[in-house]
Coordinates of C-alpha atoms in Angstrom, one line a residue:
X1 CA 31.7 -18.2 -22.8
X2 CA 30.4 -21.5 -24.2
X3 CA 29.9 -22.9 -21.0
X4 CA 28.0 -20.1 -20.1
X5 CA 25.6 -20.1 -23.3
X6 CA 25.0 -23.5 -22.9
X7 CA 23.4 -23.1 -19.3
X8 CA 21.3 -20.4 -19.9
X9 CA 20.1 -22.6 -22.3
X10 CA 19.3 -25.2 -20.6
X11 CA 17.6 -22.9 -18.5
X12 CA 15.6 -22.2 -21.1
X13 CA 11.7 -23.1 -20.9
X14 CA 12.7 -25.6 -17.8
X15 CA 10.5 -26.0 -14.3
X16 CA 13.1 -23.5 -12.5
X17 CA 12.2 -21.4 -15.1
X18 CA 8.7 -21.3 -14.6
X19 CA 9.1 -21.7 -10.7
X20 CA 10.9 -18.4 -10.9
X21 CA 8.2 -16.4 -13.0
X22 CA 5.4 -17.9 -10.8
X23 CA 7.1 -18.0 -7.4
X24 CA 8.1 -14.5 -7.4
X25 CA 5.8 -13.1 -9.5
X26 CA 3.0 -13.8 -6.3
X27 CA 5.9 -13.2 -3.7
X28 CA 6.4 -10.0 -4.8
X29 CA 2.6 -9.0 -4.9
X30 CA 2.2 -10.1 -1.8
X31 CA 4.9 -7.8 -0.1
X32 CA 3.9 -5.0 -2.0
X33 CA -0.1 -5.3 -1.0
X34 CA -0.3 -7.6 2.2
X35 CA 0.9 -5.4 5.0
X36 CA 0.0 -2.0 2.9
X37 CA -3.3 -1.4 5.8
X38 CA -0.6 -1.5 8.5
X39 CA 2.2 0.5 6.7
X40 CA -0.1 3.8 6.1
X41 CA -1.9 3.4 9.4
X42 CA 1.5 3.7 11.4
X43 CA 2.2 6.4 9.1
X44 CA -0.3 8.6 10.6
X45 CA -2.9 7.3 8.3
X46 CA -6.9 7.0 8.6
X47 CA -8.5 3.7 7.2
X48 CA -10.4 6.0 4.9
X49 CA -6.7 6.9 3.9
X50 CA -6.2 3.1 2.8
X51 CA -9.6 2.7 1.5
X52 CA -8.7 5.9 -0.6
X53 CA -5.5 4.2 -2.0
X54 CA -6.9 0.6 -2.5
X55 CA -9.6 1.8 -4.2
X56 CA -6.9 3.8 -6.5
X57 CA -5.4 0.8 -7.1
X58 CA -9.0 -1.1 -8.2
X59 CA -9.4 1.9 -10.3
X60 CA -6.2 1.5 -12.3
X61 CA -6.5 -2.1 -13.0
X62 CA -10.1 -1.3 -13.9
X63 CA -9.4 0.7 -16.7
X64 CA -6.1 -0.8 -17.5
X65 CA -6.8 -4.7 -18.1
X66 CA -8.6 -4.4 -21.3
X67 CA -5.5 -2.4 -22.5
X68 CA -3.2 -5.0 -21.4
X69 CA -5.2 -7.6 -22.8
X70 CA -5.7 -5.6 -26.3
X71 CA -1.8 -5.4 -26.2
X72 CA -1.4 -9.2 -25.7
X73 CA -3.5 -10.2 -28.3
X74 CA -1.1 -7.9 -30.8
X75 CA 2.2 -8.9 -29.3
X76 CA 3.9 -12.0 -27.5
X77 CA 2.6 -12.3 -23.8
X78 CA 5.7 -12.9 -22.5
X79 CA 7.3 -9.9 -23.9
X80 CA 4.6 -8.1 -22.9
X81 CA 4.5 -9.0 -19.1
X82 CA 8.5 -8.7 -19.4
X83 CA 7.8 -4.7 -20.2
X84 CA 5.2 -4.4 -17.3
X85 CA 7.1 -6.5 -14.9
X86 CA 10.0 -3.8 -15.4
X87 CA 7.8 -1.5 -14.8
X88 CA 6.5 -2.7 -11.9
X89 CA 9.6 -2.8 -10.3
X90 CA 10.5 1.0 -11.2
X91 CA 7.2 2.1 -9.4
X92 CA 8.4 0.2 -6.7
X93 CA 11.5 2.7 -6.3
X94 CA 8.9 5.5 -6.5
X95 CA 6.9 4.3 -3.8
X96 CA 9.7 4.1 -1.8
X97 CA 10.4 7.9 -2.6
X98 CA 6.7 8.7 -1.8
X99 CA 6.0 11.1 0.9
X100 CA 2.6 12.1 0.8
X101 CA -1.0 10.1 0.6
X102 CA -1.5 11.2 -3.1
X103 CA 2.4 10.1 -4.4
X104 CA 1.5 7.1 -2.4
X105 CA -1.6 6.0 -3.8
X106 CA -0.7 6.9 -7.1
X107 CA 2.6 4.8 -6.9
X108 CA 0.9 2.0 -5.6
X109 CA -2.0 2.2 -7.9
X110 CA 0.6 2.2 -10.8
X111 CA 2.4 -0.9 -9.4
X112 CA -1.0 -3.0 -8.7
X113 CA -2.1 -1.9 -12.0
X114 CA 0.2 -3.7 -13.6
X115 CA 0.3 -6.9 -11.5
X116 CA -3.1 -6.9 -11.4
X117 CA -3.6 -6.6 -15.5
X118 CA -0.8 -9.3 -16.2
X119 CA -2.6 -11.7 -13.8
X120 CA -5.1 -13.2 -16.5
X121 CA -1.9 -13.7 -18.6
X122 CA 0.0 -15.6 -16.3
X123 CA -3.0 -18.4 -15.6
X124 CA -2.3 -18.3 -19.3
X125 CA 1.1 -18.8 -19.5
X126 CA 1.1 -21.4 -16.8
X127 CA -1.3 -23.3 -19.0
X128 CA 1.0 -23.0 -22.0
X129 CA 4.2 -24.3 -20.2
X130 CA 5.1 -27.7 -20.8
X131 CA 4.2 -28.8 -17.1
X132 CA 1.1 -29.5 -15.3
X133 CA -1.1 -26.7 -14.3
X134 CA -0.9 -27.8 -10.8
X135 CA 2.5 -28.2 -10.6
X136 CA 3.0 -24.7 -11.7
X137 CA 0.0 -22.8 -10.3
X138 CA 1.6 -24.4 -6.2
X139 CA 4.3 -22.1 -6.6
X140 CA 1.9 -19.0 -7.0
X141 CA 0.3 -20.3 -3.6
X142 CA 3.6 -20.8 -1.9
X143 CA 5.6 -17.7 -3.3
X144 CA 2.3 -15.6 -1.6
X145 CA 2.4 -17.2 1.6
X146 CA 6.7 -17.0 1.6
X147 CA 6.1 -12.5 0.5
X148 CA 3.2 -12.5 3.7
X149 CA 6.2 -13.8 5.6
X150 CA 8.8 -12.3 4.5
X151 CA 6.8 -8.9 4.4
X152 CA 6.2 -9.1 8.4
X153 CA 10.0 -9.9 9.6
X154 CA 11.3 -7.5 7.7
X155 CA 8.6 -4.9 8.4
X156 CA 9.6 -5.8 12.1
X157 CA 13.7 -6.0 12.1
X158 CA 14.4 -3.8 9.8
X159 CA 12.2 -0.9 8.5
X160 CA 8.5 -0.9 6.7
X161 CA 10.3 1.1 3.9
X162 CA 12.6 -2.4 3.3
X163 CA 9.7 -4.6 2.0
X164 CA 10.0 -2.4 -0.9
X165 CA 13.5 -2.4 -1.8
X166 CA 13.0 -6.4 -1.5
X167 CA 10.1 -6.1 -3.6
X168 CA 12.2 -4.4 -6.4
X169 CA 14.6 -7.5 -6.0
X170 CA 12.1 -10.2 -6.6
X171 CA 10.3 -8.2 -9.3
X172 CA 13.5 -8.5 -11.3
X173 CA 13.8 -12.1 -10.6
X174 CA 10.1 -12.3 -11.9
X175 CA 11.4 -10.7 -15.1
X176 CA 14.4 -13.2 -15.3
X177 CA 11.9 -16.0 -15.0
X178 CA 10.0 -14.8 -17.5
X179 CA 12.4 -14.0 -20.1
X180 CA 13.8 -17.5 -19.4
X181 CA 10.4 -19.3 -19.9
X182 CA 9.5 -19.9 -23.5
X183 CA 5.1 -21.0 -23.6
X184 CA 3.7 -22.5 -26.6
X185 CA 2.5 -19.5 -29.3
X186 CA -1.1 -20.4 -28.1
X187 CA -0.6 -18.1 -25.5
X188 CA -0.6 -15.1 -27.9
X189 CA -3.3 -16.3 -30.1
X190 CA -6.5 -13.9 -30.8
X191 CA -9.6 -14.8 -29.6
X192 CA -12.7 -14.8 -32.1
X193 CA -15.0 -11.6 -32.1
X194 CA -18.5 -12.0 -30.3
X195 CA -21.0 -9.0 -29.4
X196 CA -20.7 -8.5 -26.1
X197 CA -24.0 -6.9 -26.0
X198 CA -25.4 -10.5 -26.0
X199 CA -24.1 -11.8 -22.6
X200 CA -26.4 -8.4 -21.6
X201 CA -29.4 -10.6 -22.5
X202 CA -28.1 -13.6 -20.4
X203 CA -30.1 -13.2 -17.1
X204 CA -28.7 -16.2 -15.3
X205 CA -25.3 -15.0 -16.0
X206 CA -26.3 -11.4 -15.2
X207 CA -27.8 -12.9 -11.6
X208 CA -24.5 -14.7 -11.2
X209 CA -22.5 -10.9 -11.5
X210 CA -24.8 -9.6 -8.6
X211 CA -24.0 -12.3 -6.6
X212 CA -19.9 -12.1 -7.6
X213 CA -19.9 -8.7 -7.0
X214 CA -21.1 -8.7 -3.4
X215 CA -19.2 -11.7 -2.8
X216 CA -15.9 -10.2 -3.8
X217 CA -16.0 -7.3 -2.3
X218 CA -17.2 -8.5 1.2
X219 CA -14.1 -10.4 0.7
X220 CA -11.8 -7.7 -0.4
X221 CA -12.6 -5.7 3.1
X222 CA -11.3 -9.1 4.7
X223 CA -8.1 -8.8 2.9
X224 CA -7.9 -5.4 3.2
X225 CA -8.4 -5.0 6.5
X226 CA -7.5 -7.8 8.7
X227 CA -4.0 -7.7 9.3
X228 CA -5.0 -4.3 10.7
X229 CA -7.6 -5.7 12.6
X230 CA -4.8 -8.1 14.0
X231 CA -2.7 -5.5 15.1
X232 CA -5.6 -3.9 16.9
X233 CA -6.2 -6.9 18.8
X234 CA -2.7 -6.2 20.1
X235 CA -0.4 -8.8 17.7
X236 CA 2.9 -8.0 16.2
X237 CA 3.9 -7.3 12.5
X238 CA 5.7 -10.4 12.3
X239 CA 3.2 -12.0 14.2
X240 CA 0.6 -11.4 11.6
X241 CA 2.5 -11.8 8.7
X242 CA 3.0 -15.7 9.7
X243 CA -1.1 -15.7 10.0
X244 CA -1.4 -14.4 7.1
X245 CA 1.2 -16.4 5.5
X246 CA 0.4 -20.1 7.3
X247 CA -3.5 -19.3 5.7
X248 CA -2.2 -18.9 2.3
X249 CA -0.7 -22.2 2.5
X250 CA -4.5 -23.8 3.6
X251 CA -6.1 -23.5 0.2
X252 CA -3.3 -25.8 -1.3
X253 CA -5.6 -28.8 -0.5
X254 CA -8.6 -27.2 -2.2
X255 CA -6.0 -26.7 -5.3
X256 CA -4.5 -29.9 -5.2
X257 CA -7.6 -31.7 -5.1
X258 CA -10.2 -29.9 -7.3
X259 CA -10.4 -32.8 -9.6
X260 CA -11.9 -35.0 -6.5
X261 CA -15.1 -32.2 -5.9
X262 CA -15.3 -29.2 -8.5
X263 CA -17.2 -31.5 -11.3
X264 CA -18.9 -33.9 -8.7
X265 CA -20.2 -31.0 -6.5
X266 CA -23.6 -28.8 -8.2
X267 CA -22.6 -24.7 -8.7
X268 CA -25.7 -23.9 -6.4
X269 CA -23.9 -26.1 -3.5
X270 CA -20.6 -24.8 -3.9
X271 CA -21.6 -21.5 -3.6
X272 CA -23.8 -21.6 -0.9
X273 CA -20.6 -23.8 0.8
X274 CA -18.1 -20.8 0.3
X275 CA -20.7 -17.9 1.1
X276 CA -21.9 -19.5 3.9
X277 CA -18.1 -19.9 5.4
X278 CA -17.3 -16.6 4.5
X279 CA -20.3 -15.4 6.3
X280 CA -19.1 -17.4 9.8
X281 CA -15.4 -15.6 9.1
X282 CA -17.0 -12.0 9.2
X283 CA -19.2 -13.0 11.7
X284 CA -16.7 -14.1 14.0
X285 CA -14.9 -10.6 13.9
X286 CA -18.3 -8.8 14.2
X287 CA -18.7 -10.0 17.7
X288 CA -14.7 -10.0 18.5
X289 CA -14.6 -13.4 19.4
X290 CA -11.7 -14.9 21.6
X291 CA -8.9 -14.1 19.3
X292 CA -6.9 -17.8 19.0
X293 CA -11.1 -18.9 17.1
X294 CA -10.3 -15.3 14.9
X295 CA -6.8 -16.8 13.9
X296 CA -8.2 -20.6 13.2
X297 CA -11.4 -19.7 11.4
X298 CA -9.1 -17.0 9.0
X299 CA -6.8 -20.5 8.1
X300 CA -9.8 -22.3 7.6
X301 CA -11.6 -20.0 5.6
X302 CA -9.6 -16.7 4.0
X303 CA -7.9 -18.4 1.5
X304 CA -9.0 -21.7 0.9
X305 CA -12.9 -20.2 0.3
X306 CA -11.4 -17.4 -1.6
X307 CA -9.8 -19.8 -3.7
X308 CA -12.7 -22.0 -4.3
X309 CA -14.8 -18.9 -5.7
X310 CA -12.1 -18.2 -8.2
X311 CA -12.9 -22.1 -9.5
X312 CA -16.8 -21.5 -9.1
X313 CA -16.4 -18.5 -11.1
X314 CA -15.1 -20.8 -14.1
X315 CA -17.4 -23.4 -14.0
X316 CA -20.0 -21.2 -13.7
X317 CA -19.1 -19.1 -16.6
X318 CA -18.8 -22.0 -18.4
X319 CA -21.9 -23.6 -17.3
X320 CA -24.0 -20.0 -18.6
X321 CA -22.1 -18.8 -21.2
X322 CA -21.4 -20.1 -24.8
X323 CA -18.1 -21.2 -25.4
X324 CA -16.9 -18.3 -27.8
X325 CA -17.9 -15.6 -25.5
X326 CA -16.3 -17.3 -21.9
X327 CA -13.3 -15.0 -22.3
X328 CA -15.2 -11.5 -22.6
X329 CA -17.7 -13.3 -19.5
X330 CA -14.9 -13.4 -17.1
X331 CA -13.7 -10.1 -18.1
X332 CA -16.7 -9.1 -17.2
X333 CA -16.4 -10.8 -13.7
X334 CA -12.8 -9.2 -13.6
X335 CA -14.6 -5.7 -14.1
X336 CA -17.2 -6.4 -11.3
X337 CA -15.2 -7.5 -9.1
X338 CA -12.7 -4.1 -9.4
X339 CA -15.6 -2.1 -8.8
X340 CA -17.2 -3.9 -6.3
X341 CA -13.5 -3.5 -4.3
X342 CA -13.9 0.1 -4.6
X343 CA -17.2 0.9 -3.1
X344 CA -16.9 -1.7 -0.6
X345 CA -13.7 -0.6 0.5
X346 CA -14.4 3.4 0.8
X347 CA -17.4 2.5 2.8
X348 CA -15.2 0.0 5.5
X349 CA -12.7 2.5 5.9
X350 CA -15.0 5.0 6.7
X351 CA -17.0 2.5 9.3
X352 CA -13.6 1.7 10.7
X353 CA -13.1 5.2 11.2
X354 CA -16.5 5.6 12.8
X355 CA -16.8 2.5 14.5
X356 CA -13.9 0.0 14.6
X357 CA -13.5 -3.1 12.8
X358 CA -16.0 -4.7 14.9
X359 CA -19.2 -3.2 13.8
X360 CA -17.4 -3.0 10.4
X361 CA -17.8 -6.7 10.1
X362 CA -21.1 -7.2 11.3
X363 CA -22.3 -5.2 8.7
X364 CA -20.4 -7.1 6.3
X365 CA -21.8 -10.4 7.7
X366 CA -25.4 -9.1 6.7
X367 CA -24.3 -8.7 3.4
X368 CA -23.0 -12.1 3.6
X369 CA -26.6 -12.8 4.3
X370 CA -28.0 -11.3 1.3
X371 CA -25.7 -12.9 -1.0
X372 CA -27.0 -16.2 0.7
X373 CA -30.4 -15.6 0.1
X374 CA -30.1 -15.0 -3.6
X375 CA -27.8 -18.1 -4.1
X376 CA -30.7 -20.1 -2.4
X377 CA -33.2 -18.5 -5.0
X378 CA -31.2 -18.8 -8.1
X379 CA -32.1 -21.4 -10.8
X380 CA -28.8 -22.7 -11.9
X381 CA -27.7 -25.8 -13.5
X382 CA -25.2 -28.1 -11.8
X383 CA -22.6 -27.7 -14.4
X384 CA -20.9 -30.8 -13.6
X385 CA -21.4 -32.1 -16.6
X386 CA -18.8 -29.8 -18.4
X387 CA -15.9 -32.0 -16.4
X388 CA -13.6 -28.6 -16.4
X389 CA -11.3 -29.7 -13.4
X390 CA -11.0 -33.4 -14.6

C-alpha cells in the first residue's frame, strides 16, 4: 500500500502527468469530431444533416463558455474540467445509444460543449504547469493527429460506432491526467472587472472581428467538410484519416518556431500570409484539381495556417486592446467565431446538397477574397513591439 501511495505521488504534477491531460484530452476530440461528416453521411445523412448538428454543437459552446468560465473563476480549474471531462465521457455513451438526427446532434452538441468550453482553460493550465508551454502545448498537436488516425482504422476494421467507445476510454484517461496534474493557484485567479461596452468603441478591434469571423468560418467548412470531400473523390476511411492526421503534424514547425517570426513579422503581413493560403486551399477544391495537389496543398495549408491565425489572433488582441480588457477581447473572438461556424456551415451543407463540394468551395474562395481585400485596407500597427512569443 505504501508503495503504491508513493507512486501516485510521484506522479503527481510530473510531465506524464500533463502529457496525459494534454495528449488525450485533443486525441479524444479529435475522434469524437474529425470523421463526424463521414459517420452521418453513411448513415443515410444529407450534409444539411451535418451542418444541422455542427451548427448544434457551435450553439452549445456559444452559450456555454461564459458559464464555464464564470464557474472557473469561482472554483479550481482543474476540478472544474475534472467534472466536465466526466461528463464528456458519459455523453459519449449516449451518443453511442443515439438513433435518430435530433438524439444525435443533441448528444454531440453536449459532448463538444464541453470540450469546446474547457479549451480556454487548458491553454491555461498548460501555462501554469511547471514546464514549458511548448513542451506541453506538442502533445495537444500530436494527441490530434494520433485520434484523426486512430479514428479512420478503426472506423474501417472495426465499426464507425467503435471510435466512440474508444473515445469514452481516452476521456477517462484525460480525467486521470488531470486529477494527477496539480498547476500553480494562478490558474484560478479572478480577473479584474472592465466594461465591456468599451471594446464596442474600439473600431480597429471591431474591424479585426469582421475579418476573424469570415476567416474562421471559411475555415470551419474546410474542417467540416473535407474528409467528406475525400471520400467523394473515391479515398478510404483509413485513407483519409492518415491525411488528416499526417496535416495535423505540419503545423508543429509553425508552433515550434513562433519565437523566430510571430514578433519580427507586422499583423497586416501575417494575415494577409494565412488568408491568402487559405484562399489557394479552397481554391484548389473549387476547381477539383488533380487530387495528389488537393492532398499536398491540405498538409501545407489546413493546419499549419489554421494554427498561425490562432497566434495572430493574440497578438493582435494584444496589439488593440488594453491590457485589462484582453481576456473579455478574445472572448469575444471565441463568440464570433461560434457564430460565424454556424451560418457558414448551414449554408455549405445546403450548397453541397445543391451542388457538390466543388462549387461549394469556389464560393468559399470568393469569400476568401473579401476577407483579403479588407486586410489590405486595414490600418493596423505591427504589433511586434509587444514581443508576445519571445
Amino acid at each position: 500500500m505504501e508503495m503504491k501511495l508513493k507512486s501516485t505521488f510521484s506522479l503527481r504534477n510530473s510531465y506524464l502527468s500533463y502529457f496525459l491531460m494534454y495528449n488525450f484530452y485533443y486525441l479524444s476530440w479529435a475522434l469524437f469530431s474529425a470523421l463526424i461528416s463521414v459517420y452521418l453521411l453513411d448513415k443515410g445523412y444529407r450534409a444539411s444533416d451535418v451542418s444541422l448538428v455542427v451548427s448544434a454543437s457551435f450553439f452549445t459552446s456559444l452559450v456555454a463558455q461564459p458559464i464555464i468560465g464564470l464557474l472557473s473563476n469561482h472554483f479550481k480549474v482543474k476540478t472544474i474540467n475534472m467534472v466536465l471531462f466526466t461528463l464528456a465521457a458519459v455523453g459519449g455513451v449516449f451518443f453511442i445509444l443515439a438513433d435518430n438526427l435530433i438524439t444525435i446532434a443533441i448528444c454531440y452538441s453536449f459532448v463538444l460543449m464541453l470540450i469546446n468550453g474547457t479549451n480556454p482553460e487548458m491553454e491555461k493550465i498548460a501555462t501554469a504547469s511547471p514546464y514549458q508551454y511548448g513542451k506541453i502545448r506538442i502533445w495537444g498537436t500530436i494527441g490530434y493527429a494520433l485520434g484523426s488516425q486512430l479514428a479512420g482504422l478503426i472506423y474501417d476494421y472495426v465499426s464507425p460506432s467503435a471510435i466512440f467507445v474508444v473515445f469514452v476510454i481516452t476521456m477517462c484517461l484525460t480525467v486521470v491526467g488531470t486529477y494527477l496534474t496539480d498547476p500553480k493557484e494562478e490558474v484560478a485567479e479572478k480577473q479584474e472587472k472592465v466594461s465591456t461596452l468599451t471594446l464596442f468603441t474600439n473600431k480597429k478591434y471591431l474591424y479585426f472581428l469582421v475579418i476573424y469571423g469570415l476567416f474562421t468560418g471559411i475555415t470551419n467548412v474546410s474542417n467540416t467538410y473535407i474528409a467528406a470531400m475525400f471520400q467523394a473523390d473515391g479515398l478510404t476511411t483509413s485513407l483519409v484519416s492518415t491525411i488528416l492526421s499526417v496535416a495535423v503534424l505540419c503545423e508543429l514547425p509553425i508552433v515550434f518556431f513562433s519565437d523566430k517570426f510571430m514578433d519580427k513579422v507586422s499583423n497586416k503581413k501575417l494575415m494577409l500570409v494565412a488568408c491568402i493560403m487559405v484562399a489557394l486551399q479552397v481554391f484548389c477544391y473549387g476547381i477539383d484539381i488533380f487530387l495528389p495537389i488537393k492532398i499536398i496543398i491540405t498538409f501545407i495549408v489546413k493546419h499549419p495556417f489554421g494554427m498561425l491565425f490562432i497566434m495572430i489572433n493574440l497578438k493582435v488582441v494584444n496589439t488593440l486592446v488594453d491590457p485589462s480588457q484582453q481576456i473579455t477581447a478574445l472572448a469575444f473572438c471565441a463568440t464570433v467565431k461560434n457564430l460565424s461556424s454556424i451560418v457558414f456551415s448551414n449554408i455549405a451543407g445546403h450548397l453541397i446538397d445543391m451542388s457538390g463540394y466543388a462549387y461549394t468551395y469556389m464560393v468559399c474562395f470568393v469569400v476568401m477574397l473579401v476577407v483579403i481585400f479588407l486586410v489590405v485596407s486595414f490600418k493596423i500597427p505591427s504589433g511586434n513591439d509587444k514581443k508576445l512569443f519571445e
